[in-house]
GROMACS .gro file of N, CA and C in nm:
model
  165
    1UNK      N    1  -3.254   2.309  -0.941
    1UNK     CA    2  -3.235   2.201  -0.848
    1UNK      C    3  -3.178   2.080  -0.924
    2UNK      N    4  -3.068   2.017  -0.879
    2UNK     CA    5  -3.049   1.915  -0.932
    2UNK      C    6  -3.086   1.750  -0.923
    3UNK      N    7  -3.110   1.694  -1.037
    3UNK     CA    8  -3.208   1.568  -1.065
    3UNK      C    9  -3.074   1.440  -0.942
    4UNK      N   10  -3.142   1.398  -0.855
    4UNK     CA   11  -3.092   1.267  -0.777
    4UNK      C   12  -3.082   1.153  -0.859
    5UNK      N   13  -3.149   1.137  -0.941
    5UNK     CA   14  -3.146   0.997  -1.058
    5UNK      C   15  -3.026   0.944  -1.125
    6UNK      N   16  -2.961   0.854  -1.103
    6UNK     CA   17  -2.870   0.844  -1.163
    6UNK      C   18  -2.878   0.734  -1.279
    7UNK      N   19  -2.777   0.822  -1.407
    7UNK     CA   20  -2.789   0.750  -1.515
    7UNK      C   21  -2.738   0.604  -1.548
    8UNK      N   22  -2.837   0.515  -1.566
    8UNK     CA   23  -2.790   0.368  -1.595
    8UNK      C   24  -2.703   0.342  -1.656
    9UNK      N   25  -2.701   0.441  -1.781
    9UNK     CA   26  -2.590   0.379  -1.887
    9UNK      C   27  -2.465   0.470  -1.877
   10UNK      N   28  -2.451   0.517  -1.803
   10UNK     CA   29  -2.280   0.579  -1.777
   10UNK      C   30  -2.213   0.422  -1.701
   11UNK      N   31  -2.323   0.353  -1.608
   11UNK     CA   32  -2.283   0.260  -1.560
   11UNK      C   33  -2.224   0.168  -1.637
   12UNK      N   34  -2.337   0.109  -1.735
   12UNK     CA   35  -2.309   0.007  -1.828
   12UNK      C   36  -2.219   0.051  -1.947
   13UNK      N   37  -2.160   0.141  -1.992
   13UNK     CA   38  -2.069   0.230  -2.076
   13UNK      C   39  -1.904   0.178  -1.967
   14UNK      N   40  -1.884   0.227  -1.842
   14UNK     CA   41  -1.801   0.202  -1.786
   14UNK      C   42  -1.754   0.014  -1.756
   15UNK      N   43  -1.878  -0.038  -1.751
   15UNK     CA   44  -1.828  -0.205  -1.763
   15UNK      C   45  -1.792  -0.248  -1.871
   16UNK      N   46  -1.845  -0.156  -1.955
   16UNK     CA   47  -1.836  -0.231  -2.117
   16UNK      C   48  -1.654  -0.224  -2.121
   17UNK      N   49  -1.659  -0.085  -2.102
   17UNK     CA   50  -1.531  -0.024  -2.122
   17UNK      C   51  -1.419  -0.101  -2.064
   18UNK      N   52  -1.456  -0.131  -1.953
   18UNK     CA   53  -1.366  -0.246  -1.850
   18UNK      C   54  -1.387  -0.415  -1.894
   19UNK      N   55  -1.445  -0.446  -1.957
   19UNK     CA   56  -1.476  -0.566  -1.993
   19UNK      C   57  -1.374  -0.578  -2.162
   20UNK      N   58  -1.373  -0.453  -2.237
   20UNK     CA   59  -1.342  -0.485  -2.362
   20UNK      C   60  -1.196  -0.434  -2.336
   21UNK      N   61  -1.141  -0.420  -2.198
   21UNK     CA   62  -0.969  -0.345  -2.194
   21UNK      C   63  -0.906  -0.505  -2.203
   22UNK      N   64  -0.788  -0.480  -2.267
   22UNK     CA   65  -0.669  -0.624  -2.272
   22UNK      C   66  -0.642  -0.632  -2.140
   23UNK      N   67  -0.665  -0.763  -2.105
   23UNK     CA   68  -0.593  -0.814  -1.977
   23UNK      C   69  -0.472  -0.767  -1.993
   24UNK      N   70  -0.435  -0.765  -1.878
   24UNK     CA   71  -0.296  -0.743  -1.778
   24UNK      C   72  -0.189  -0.882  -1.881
   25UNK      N   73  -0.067  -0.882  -1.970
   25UNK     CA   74   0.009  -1.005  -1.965
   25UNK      C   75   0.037  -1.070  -1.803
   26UNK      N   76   0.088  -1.171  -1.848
   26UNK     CA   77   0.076  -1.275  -1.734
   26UNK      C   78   0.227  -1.245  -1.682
   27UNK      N   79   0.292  -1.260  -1.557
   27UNK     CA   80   0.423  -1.211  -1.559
   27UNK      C   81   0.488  -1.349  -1.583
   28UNK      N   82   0.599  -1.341  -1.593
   28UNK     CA   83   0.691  -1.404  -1.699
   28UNK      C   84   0.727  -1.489  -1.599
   29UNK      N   85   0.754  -1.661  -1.596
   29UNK     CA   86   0.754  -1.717  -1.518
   29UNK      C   87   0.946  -1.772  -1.525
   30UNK      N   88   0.992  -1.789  -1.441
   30UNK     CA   89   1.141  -1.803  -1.396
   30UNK      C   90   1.197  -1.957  -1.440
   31UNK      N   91   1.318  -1.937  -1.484
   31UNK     CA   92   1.277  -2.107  -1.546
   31UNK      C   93   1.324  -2.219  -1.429
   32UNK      N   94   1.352  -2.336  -1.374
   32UNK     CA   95   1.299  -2.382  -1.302
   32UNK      C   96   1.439  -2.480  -1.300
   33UNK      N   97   1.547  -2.459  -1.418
   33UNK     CA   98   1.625  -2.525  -1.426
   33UNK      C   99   1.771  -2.543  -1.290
   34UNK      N  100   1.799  -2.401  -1.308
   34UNK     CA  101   1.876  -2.348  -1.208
   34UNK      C  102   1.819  -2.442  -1.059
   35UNK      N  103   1.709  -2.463  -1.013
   35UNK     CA  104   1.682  -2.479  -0.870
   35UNK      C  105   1.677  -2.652  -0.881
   36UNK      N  106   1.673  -2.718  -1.038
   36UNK     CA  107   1.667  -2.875  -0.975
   36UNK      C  108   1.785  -2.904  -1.023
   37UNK      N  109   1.883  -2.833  -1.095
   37UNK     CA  110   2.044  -2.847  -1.096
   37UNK      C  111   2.081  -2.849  -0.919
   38UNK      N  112   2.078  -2.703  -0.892
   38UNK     CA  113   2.118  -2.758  -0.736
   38UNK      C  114   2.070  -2.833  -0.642
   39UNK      N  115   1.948  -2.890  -0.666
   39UNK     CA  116   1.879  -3.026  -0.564
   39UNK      C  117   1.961  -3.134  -0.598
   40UNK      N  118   2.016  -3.150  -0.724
   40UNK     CA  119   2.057  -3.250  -0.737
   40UNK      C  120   2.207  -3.224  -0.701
   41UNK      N  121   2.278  -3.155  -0.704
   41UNK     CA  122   2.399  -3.073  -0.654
   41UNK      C  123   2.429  -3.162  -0.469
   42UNK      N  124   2.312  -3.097  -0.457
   42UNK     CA  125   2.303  -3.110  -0.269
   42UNK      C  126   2.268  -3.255  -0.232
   43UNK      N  127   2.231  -3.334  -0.353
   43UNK     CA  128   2.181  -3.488  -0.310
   43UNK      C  129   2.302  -3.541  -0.375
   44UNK      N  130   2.400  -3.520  -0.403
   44UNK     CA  131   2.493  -3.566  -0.471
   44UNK      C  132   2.618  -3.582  -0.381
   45UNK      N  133   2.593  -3.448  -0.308
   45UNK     CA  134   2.727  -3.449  -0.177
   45UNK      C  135   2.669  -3.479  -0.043
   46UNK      N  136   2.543  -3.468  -0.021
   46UNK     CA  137   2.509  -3.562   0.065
   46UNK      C  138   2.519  -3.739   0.048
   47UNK      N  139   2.501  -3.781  -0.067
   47UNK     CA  140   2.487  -3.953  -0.071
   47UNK      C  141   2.638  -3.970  -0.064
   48UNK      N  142   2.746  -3.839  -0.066
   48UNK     CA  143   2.918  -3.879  -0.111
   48UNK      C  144   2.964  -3.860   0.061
   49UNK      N  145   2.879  -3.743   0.140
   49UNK     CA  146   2.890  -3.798   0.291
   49UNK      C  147   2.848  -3.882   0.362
   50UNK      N  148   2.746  -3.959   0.275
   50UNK     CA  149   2.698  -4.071   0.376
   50UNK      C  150   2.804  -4.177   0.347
   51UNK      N  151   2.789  -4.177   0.259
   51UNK     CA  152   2.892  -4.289   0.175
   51UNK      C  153   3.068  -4.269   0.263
   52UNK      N  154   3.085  -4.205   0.250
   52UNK     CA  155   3.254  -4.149   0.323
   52UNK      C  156   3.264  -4.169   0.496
   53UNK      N  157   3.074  -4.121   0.546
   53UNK     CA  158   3.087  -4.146   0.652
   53UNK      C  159   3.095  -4.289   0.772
   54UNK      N  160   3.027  -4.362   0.636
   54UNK     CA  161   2.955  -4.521   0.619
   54UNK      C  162   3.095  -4.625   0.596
   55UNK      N  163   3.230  -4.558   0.518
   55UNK     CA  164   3.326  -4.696   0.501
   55UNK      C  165   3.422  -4.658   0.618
   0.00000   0.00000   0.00000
């Protein structure tokens, strides 16, 4: 017949195991330059249509 008891330390063996694995690296973040070049792109020909629309 087999024993219902289950063993504690397979438990605590498996957290250990998961506790001492290397994190995941972090994913690599995009650089940020590209997107405030063109904000400033788009505020540049907007202030040149207000301006054009304004004299």
């Amino acid at each position: 017949m087999s024993e219902n008891s289950v063993d504690p330390s397979g438990n605590t063996e498996a957290f250990r195991a998961f506790q001492s694995a290397p994190a995941e690296p972090a994913p690599t973040t995009t650089s940020k330059t590209p997107l405030i070049v063109t904000g400033v792109a788009v505020a540049v020909v907007l202030i040149a249509v207000i301006v054009w629309l304004a004299a």
